[in-house]
Amino acid sequence: EATPCSPYPALPAFPAEEVCDLTARNDGFPWYCGRPGKKELTCSDYVSARKIDYPSFLPLTEAEEQLIEITESKRPFLIPNDIELDVKPLPGPVELTRRLPTLPCNRRDLNETFSETDQFGYLYNHSWRPFACRLPQVDAGFLQQCLKDTQILYLGDSNTRLQMDLLTPQVNCKNKIARARSTWHAPLWCDNDRLNISVKYFPPMHPFYGSIGELLKPEVLSSEVSKIDAVPARGKFIVHLHHFLHFMPFHLALAEQRLKAVRAAVKRLLARNPQVFVVYQSAFASYDRSPKNKHKLNAMLVEIQRTVMRGLGPRVMFVQALPIMVALENKSGHPKESDQFLALYMGHICGRK
């Protein structure tokens, strides 16, 4: 039997006494489902959740119909890409209005990354360069040297997993838990035994907006708080966190609540392990024309992420992803240029003491 589930305790057509409180099974994050109608089933028989198909008809008002029509048919408003600029230098010496940075990024105060504006860098030959510091060449040799004897935890949605997908070929690690075709969101794990590098990925607990038809069982989801609290007091760790598209169908108060719990766990981790670094990758930008566009509130979510996660000290970095994707004119929910994020945070962390 299938019943509706929600992070809110009020479920349509289910009185309060007919709502199953599954918060404990969701590692303390709010999760409620309707009580099954079959007498043989109880709340304890909950096994999985999936996204329902979109209804074929919605009783929309005239204004709501017009909003959807604008989204689907009267966009995009894009400047044609046939513009060419001919730039010629002036004769004689030219004084740069902004000098190139000389400070290596691994010597920069990471607290500064929480104060970066949308103009914190620029694209040069399709690579992002920050104004505040000089990034190294982040390649396979650089990463293998940097990450020797290090465990990397990626905690978040499929764009978090994309960061793992970009890193693992560079460090030549072998799968211990490989991706299953039948499950899009599930834990992954690979190791490089020679260099003692371990890379793991864990998708978060509900509310987690899975793919259409995907059954999300509790055993494949993991609380970021539990995973962070499980990091030991010794050993080199990098913890990467990202929340975006799977949170957008819900009220932003839920994202803020989740982030506050994550912040408390990160604070405990920093006090416990002096060798850990934490990276928080913000929401990004994508030109999405679909009526179920989940990118519209990205700027608001970025500010919530920045506000909640700042002030944790010099071992926590904020990756301001939104302006990078704007500059690259990204149109994908899984940007192919996500290697820009990897180069940015590894260029800041590697070699830092």
Coordinates of C-alpha atoms in Angstrom, one line a residue:
E1 CA 0.0 0.0 0.0
A2 CA 1.2 3.5 -0.8
T3 CA 0.3 6.6 1.3
P4 CA 1.4 10.2 1.0
C5 CA 4.5 11.3 2.9
S6 CA 5.8 14.8 3.8
P7 CA 8.2 16.6 6.1
Y8 CA 5.1 18.4 7.5
P9 CA 2.7 16.6 9.9
A10 CA -0.4 17.9 8.2
L11 CA -1.4 15.5 5.4
P12 CA -4.5 16.0 3.3
A13 CA -7.3 13.5 4.1
F14 CA -5.4 12.2 7.1
P15 CA -6.5 13.3 10.6
A16 CA -3.7 13.7 13.1
E17 CA -4.4 10.3 14.7
E18 CA -3.9 8.7 11.2
V19 CA -0.5 10.1 10.6
C20 CA 2.7 8.0 11.1
D21 CA 5.5 10.0 12.7
L22 CA 8.6 8.4 11.1
T23 CA 11.0 11.2 12.3
A24 CA 13.0 8.7 14.4
R25 CA 13.5 6.4 11.3
N26 CA 14.6 9.6 9.4
D27 CA 17.4 10.2 11.9
G28 CA 15.6 13.0 13.7
F29 CA 14.6 15.0 10.6
P30 CA 10.8 15.5 10.2
W31 CA 9.1 12.8 8.1
Y32 CA 5.4 11.8 8.3
C33 CA 3.3 9.4 6.2
G34 CA -0.3 8.5 6.2
R35 CA -1.3 5.5 8.2
P36 CA -2.0 2.5 5.9
G37 CA -5.7 1.6 5.4
K38 CA -5.1 -2.2 5.4
K39 CA -5.4 -3.7 8.9
E40 CA -2.4 -5.9 8.3
L41 CA -0.1 -2.9 7.9
T42 CA 1.1 -0.5 10.6
C43 CA 3.4 2.5 10.7
S44 CA 6.3 0.1 11.5
D45 CA 5.9 -1.5 8.0
Y46 CA 7.2 1.6 6.2
V47 CA 9.8 0.4 3.7
S48 CA 10.5 3.2 1.1
A49 CA 9.4 6.5 -0.5
R50 CA 9.2 7.6 -4.1
K51 CA 8.2 10.7 -6.0
I52 CA 4.7 10.5 -7.4
D53 CA 4.0 11.1 -11.1
Y54 CA 2.9 14.6 -12.1
P55 CA -0.9 14.9 -12.4
S56 CA -2.2 15.3 -15.9
F57 CA -4.6 18.0 -14.9
L58 CA -4.3 20.7 -12.3
P59 CA -7.2 23.0 -11.3
L60 CA -5.2 26.2 -12.0
T61 CA -6.4 29.8 -11.9
E62 CA -6.0 31.9 -15.0
A63 CA -3.0 33.7 -13.5
E64 CA -1.3 30.4 -12.6
E65 CA -1.9 29.1 -16.2
Q66 CA -0.3 32.3 -17.6
L67 CA 2.8 31.9 -15.3
I68 CA 3.3 28.4 -16.6
E69 CA 2.8 29.5 -20.2
I70 CA 5.4 32.2 -19.8
T71 CA 7.8 29.7 -18.4
E72 CA 7.3 27.2 -21.2
S73 CA 6.8 29.3 -24.3
K74 CA 7.9 33.0 -23.9
R75 CA 11.4 32.3 -23.0
P76 CA 14.4 32.1 -23.2
F77 CA 15.4 35.7 -23.3
L78 CA 19.0 35.2 -24.5
I79 CA 21.4 37.6 -26.2
P80 CA 22.5 36.1 -29.5
N81 CA 26.0 34.6 -29.4
D82 CA 27.1 36.2 -32.7
I83 CA 28.7 39.3 -31.1
E84 CA 32.4 39.8 -31.6
L85 CA 34.6 42.2 -29.7
D86 CA 37.8 43.5 -31.2
V87 CA 40.1 44.6 -28.4
K88 CA 43.3 46.5 -29.1
P89 CA 45.9 47.6 -26.5
L90 CA 46.8 51.2 -26.2
P91 CA 50.3 52.2 -27.1
G92 CA 52.8 52.4 -24.3
P93 CA 52.7 51.0 -20.8
V94 CA 49.2 50.1 -19.5
E95 CA 48.4 50.1 -15.7
L96 CA 46.1 47.3 -14.7
T97 CA 43.0 48.4 -12.8
R98 CA 43.2 45.2 -10.8
R99 CA 46.5 43.5 -10.3
L100 CA 46.8 39.7 -10.5
P101 CA 46.9 38.0 -7.1
T102 CA 50.2 36.7 -5.8
L103 CA 48.9 35.1 -2.6
P104 CA 48.6 31.3 -3.0
C105 CA 45.0 30.2 -2.3
N106 CA 46.2 27.6 0.3
R107 CA 47.5 30.5 2.4
R108 CA 44.3 32.5 2.3
D109 CA 42.0 32.8 5.3
L110 CA 39.1 30.5 4.5
N111 CA 36.8 32.7 6.6
E112 CA 37.0 35.2 3.7
T113 CA 35.2 32.8 1.3
F114 CA 31.9 33.4 3.2
S115 CA 32.1 37.1 2.3
E116 CA 32.6 36.7 -1.4
T117 CA 30.3 38.6 -3.7
D118 CA 29.0 37.5 -7.1
Q119 CA 32.1 39.3 -8.6
F120 CA 34.7 37.3 -6.7
G121 CA 36.5 36.0 -9.8
Y122 CA 36.4 35.7 -13.6
L123 CA 36.7 33.2 -16.4
Y124 CA 39.9 32.9 -18.3
N125 CA 40.2 30.2 -21.0
H126 CA 37.1 28.6 -19.5
S127 CA 38.7 28.3 -16.1
W128 CA 37.5 30.2 -13.0
R129 CA 40.1 32.4 -11.3
P130 CA 39.4 34.1 -8.0
F131 CA 40.6 37.7 -7.5
A132 CA 41.7 37.1 -3.9
C133 CA 44.4 34.5 -4.5
R134 CA 46.3 32.4 -7.1
L135 CA 45.1 28.9 -7.7
P136 CA 47.6 26.1 -8.5
Q137 CA 47.3 23.7 -11.4
V138 CA 44.9 21.1 -10.0
D139 CA 45.6 17.9 -11.9
A140 CA 46.0 14.2 -11.1
G141 CA 49.5 14.5 -9.8
F142 CA 48.6 17.4 -7.6
L143 CA 45.5 15.7 -6.2
Q144 CA 47.3 12.4 -5.5
Q145 CA 50.1 14.2 -3.6
C146 CA 47.6 16.3 -1.7
L147 CA 45.2 13.5 -0.7
K148 CA 47.7 10.9 0.3
D149 CA 46.5 9.4 3.7
T150 CA 43.2 11.2 3.4
Q151 CA 39.6 10.2 3.6
I152 CA 37.1 12.3 1.6
L153 CA 33.4 12.3 2.5
Y154 CA 30.8 13.6 0.0
L155 CA 27.5 14.2 1.7
G156 CA 24.6 15.4 -0.5
D157 CA 22.6 15.0 -3.7
S158 CA 23.6 13.9 -7.2
N159 CA 25.7 17.1 -7.7
T160 CA 27.7 16.1 -4.7
R161 CA 28.2 12.6 -6.2
L162 CA 29.3 14.4 -9.4
Q163 CA 32.2 15.9 -7.4
M164 CA 33.1 12.3 -6.4
D165 CA 32.9 11.2 -10.1
L166 CA 35.3 14.0 -11.1
L167 CA 37.8 13.2 -8.3
T168 CA 38.0 9.4 -8.4
P169 CA 39.6 9.0 -11.8
Q170 CA 42.2 11.6 -10.8
V171 CA 43.3 9.6 -7.7
N172 CA 43.0 6.1 -9.4
C173 CA 40.8 4.6 -6.7
K174 CA 39.1 1.2 -7.1
N175 CA 35.4 0.7 -6.3
K176 CA 34.5 -1.0 -3.1
I177 CA 30.8 0.0 -3.6
A178 CA 30.0 0.6 -7.2
R179 CA 27.0 2.3 -8.7
A180 CA 24.0 0.1 -9.4
R181 CA 22.0 0.8 -12.5
S182 CA 18.7 0.2 -10.7
T183 CA 19.5 2.8 -8.0
W184 CA 20.4 6.4 -8.9
H185 CA 20.9 7.6 -5.3
A186 CA 22.9 5.2 -3.1
P187 CA 26.2 5.1 -1.2
L188 CA 29.4 4.8 -3.2
W189 CA 33.0 4.0 -2.0
C190 CA 36.3 3.7 -3.7
D191 CA 39.9 3.4 -2.4
N192 CA 43.5 3.8 -3.5
D193 CA 45.3 1.4 -1.2
R194 CA 48.8 2.4 -2.4
L195 CA 48.2 6.1 -1.5
N196 CA 45.8 5.3 1.4
I197 CA 43.1 7.5 -0.2
S198 CA 39.4 6.7 0.5
V199 CA 36.5 8.5 -1.2
K200 CA 32.9 7.9 -0.1
Y201 CA 29.5 9.3 -1.1
F202 CA 26.2 9.3 0.9
P203 CA 22.8 10.7 -0.1
P204 CA 20.9 12.6 2.6
M205 CA 17.8 11.6 4.5
H206 CA 14.2 12.8 3.7
P207 CA 12.9 15.1 2.5
F208 CA 14.8 13.9 -0.5
Y209 CA 13.2 14.5 -3.8
G210 CA 14.2 11.4 -5.7
S211 CA 14.1 10.6 -9.4
I212 CA 10.8 9.5 -11.0
G213 CA 10.1 5.9 -10.2
E214 CA 13.0 5.6 -7.8
L215 CA 12.3 3.8 -4.6
L216 CA 14.3 5.4 -1.8
K217 CA 14.7 2.9 1.0
P218 CA 15.9 4.2 4.4
E219 CA 19.0 2.0 4.3
V220 CA 20.4 3.8 1.2
L221 CA 20.0 7.3 2.8
S222 CA 22.3 8.7 5.4
S223 CA 22.1 11.6 7.8
E224 CA 24.8 14.2 7.2
V225 CA 24.8 14.7 11.0
S226 CA 25.4 11.0 11.8
K227 CA 28.1 10.7 9.2
I228 CA 29.9 13.8 10.5
D229 CA 29.6 12.7 14.1
A230 CA 31.1 9.3 13.0
V231 CA 34.4 10.9 11.8
P232 CA 37.1 10.0 14.4
A233 CA 39.2 12.4 16.4
R234 CA 42.4 11.4 14.4
G235 CA 43.2 11.2 10.7
K236 CA 43.1 13.5 7.7
F237 CA 39.5 14.1 6.4
I238 CA 37.9 16.4 3.9
V239 CA 34.1 16.7 4.3
H240 CA 32.2 18.1 1.3
L241 CA 28.6 19.2 1.8
H242 CA 26.0 20.3 -0.8
H243 CA 22.2 20.8 -0.7
F244 CA 20.2 22.2 -3.6
L245 CA 17.8 20.8 -6.1
H246 CA 16.3 18.1 -3.9
F247 CA 15.4 20.7 -1.3
M248 CA 13.7 23.2 -3.6
P249 CA 10.2 21.6 -3.7
F250 CA 9.9 22.2 0.0
H251 CA 9.7 25.3 2.1
L252 CA 13.2 26.9 2.7
A253 CA 12.6 26.7 6.4
L254 CA 13.4 22.9 6.1
A255 CA 16.7 23.6 4.5
E256 CA 17.5 26.1 7.2
Q257 CA 16.6 23.5 9.9
R258 CA 18.8 20.9 8.2
L259 CA 21.7 23.3 7.9
K260 CA 21.6 24.3 11.5
A261 CA 21.8 20.6 12.5
V262 CA 24.7 20.2 10.1
R263 CA 26.4 23.3 11.4
A264 CA 26.3 21.9 15.0
A265 CA 27.8 18.6 13.8
V266 CA 30.6 20.4 12.0
K267 CA 31.3 22.4 15.1
R268 CA 31.7 19.2 17.1
L269 CA 33.9 17.7 14.4
L270 CA 36.2 20.7 14.3
A271 CA 36.7 20.6 18.1
R272 CA 37.3 16.8 17.9
N273 CA 39.7 16.5 14.9
P274 CA 42.4 19.1 14.2
Q275 CA 43.2 17.6 10.8
V276 CA 39.7 17.9 9.2
F277 CA 38.7 20.5 6.5
V278 CA 35.0 21.1 5.6
V279 CA 33.8 22.4 2.3
Y280 CA 30.3 23.7 1.8
Q281 CA 29.4 24.1 -1.9
S282 CA 26.5 26.5 -2.4
A283 CA 23.5 26.2 -4.7
F284 CA 24.3 27.1 -8.3
A285 CA 22.5 28.6 -11.3
S286 CA 20.9 26.9 -14.3
Y287 CA 18.7 28.3 -17.1
D288 CA 15.9 25.8 -16.7
R289 CA 12.7 26.4 -18.8
S290 CA 10.7 23.5 -17.4
P291 CA 7.4 24.3 -15.4
K292 CA 8.8 22.4 -12.4
N293 CA 11.9 24.7 -12.4
K294 CA 13.7 24.1 -9.1
H295 CA 16.3 26.8 -9.6
K296 CA 14.2 29.9 -9.1
L297 CA 15.0 30.3 -5.4
N298 CA 18.7 29.6 -5.7
A299 CA 19.9 33.0 -4.6
M300 CA 17.8 32.8 -1.4
L301 CA 19.1 29.4 -0.6
V302 CA 22.7 30.6 -1.1
E303 CA 22.2 33.3 1.5
I304 CA 20.7 30.8 4.0
Q305 CA 23.6 28.5 3.4
R306 CA 26.2 31.3 3.8
T307 CA 24.5 32.7 6.9
V308 CA 24.1 29.4 8.7
M309 CA 27.5 27.9 7.9
R310 CA 29.7 31.0 8.4
G311 CA 31.8 31.7 11.6
L312 CA 33.0 28.1 12.1
G313 CA 36.7 29.0 11.8
P314 CA 39.7 28.7 9.5
R315 CA 39.1 25.1 8.4
V316 CA 35.7 25.6 6.7
M317 CA 35.4 26.9 3.2
F318 CA 32.3 28.3 1.3
V319 CA 32.3 27.6 -2.4
Q320 CA 30.2 30.3 -4.0
A321 CA 29.0 28.3 -7.0
L322 CA 26.3 30.5 -8.4
P323 CA 28.3 33.2 -10.1
I324 CA 30.6 30.6 -11.7
M325 CA 27.7 28.9 -13.4
V326 CA 26.2 32.3 -14.4
A327 CA 29.5 33.2 -16.1
L328 CA 29.5 29.8 -17.9
E329 CA 25.8 30.2 -19.0
N330 CA 25.0 26.8 -17.5
K331 CA 21.8 25.2 -18.6
S332 CA 22.1 21.9 -16.9
G333 CA 21.0 20.5 -13.5
H334 CA 24.3 18.6 -13.5
P335 CA 26.8 21.1 -14.9
K336 CA 29.5 19.5 -17.0
E337 CA 31.8 22.4 -15.8
S338 CA 31.5 21.2 -12.2
D339 CA 35.2 20.5 -12.3
Q340 CA 35.6 24.3 -11.7
F341 CA 34.3 23.7 -8.1
L342 CA 36.7 20.8 -7.6
A343 CA 39.7 22.9 -8.7
L344 CA 38.5 25.8 -6.5
Y345 CA 38.2 24.0 -3.2
M346 CA 41.1 21.6 -3.7
G347 CA 43.3 24.6 -4.7
H348 CA 42.4 26.3 -1.4
I349 CA 42.8 23.2 0.9
C350 CA 45.7 21.3 -0.6
G351 CA 49.0 22.2 1.1
R352 CA 47.3 24.1 3.9
K353 CA 48.8 23.7 7.3

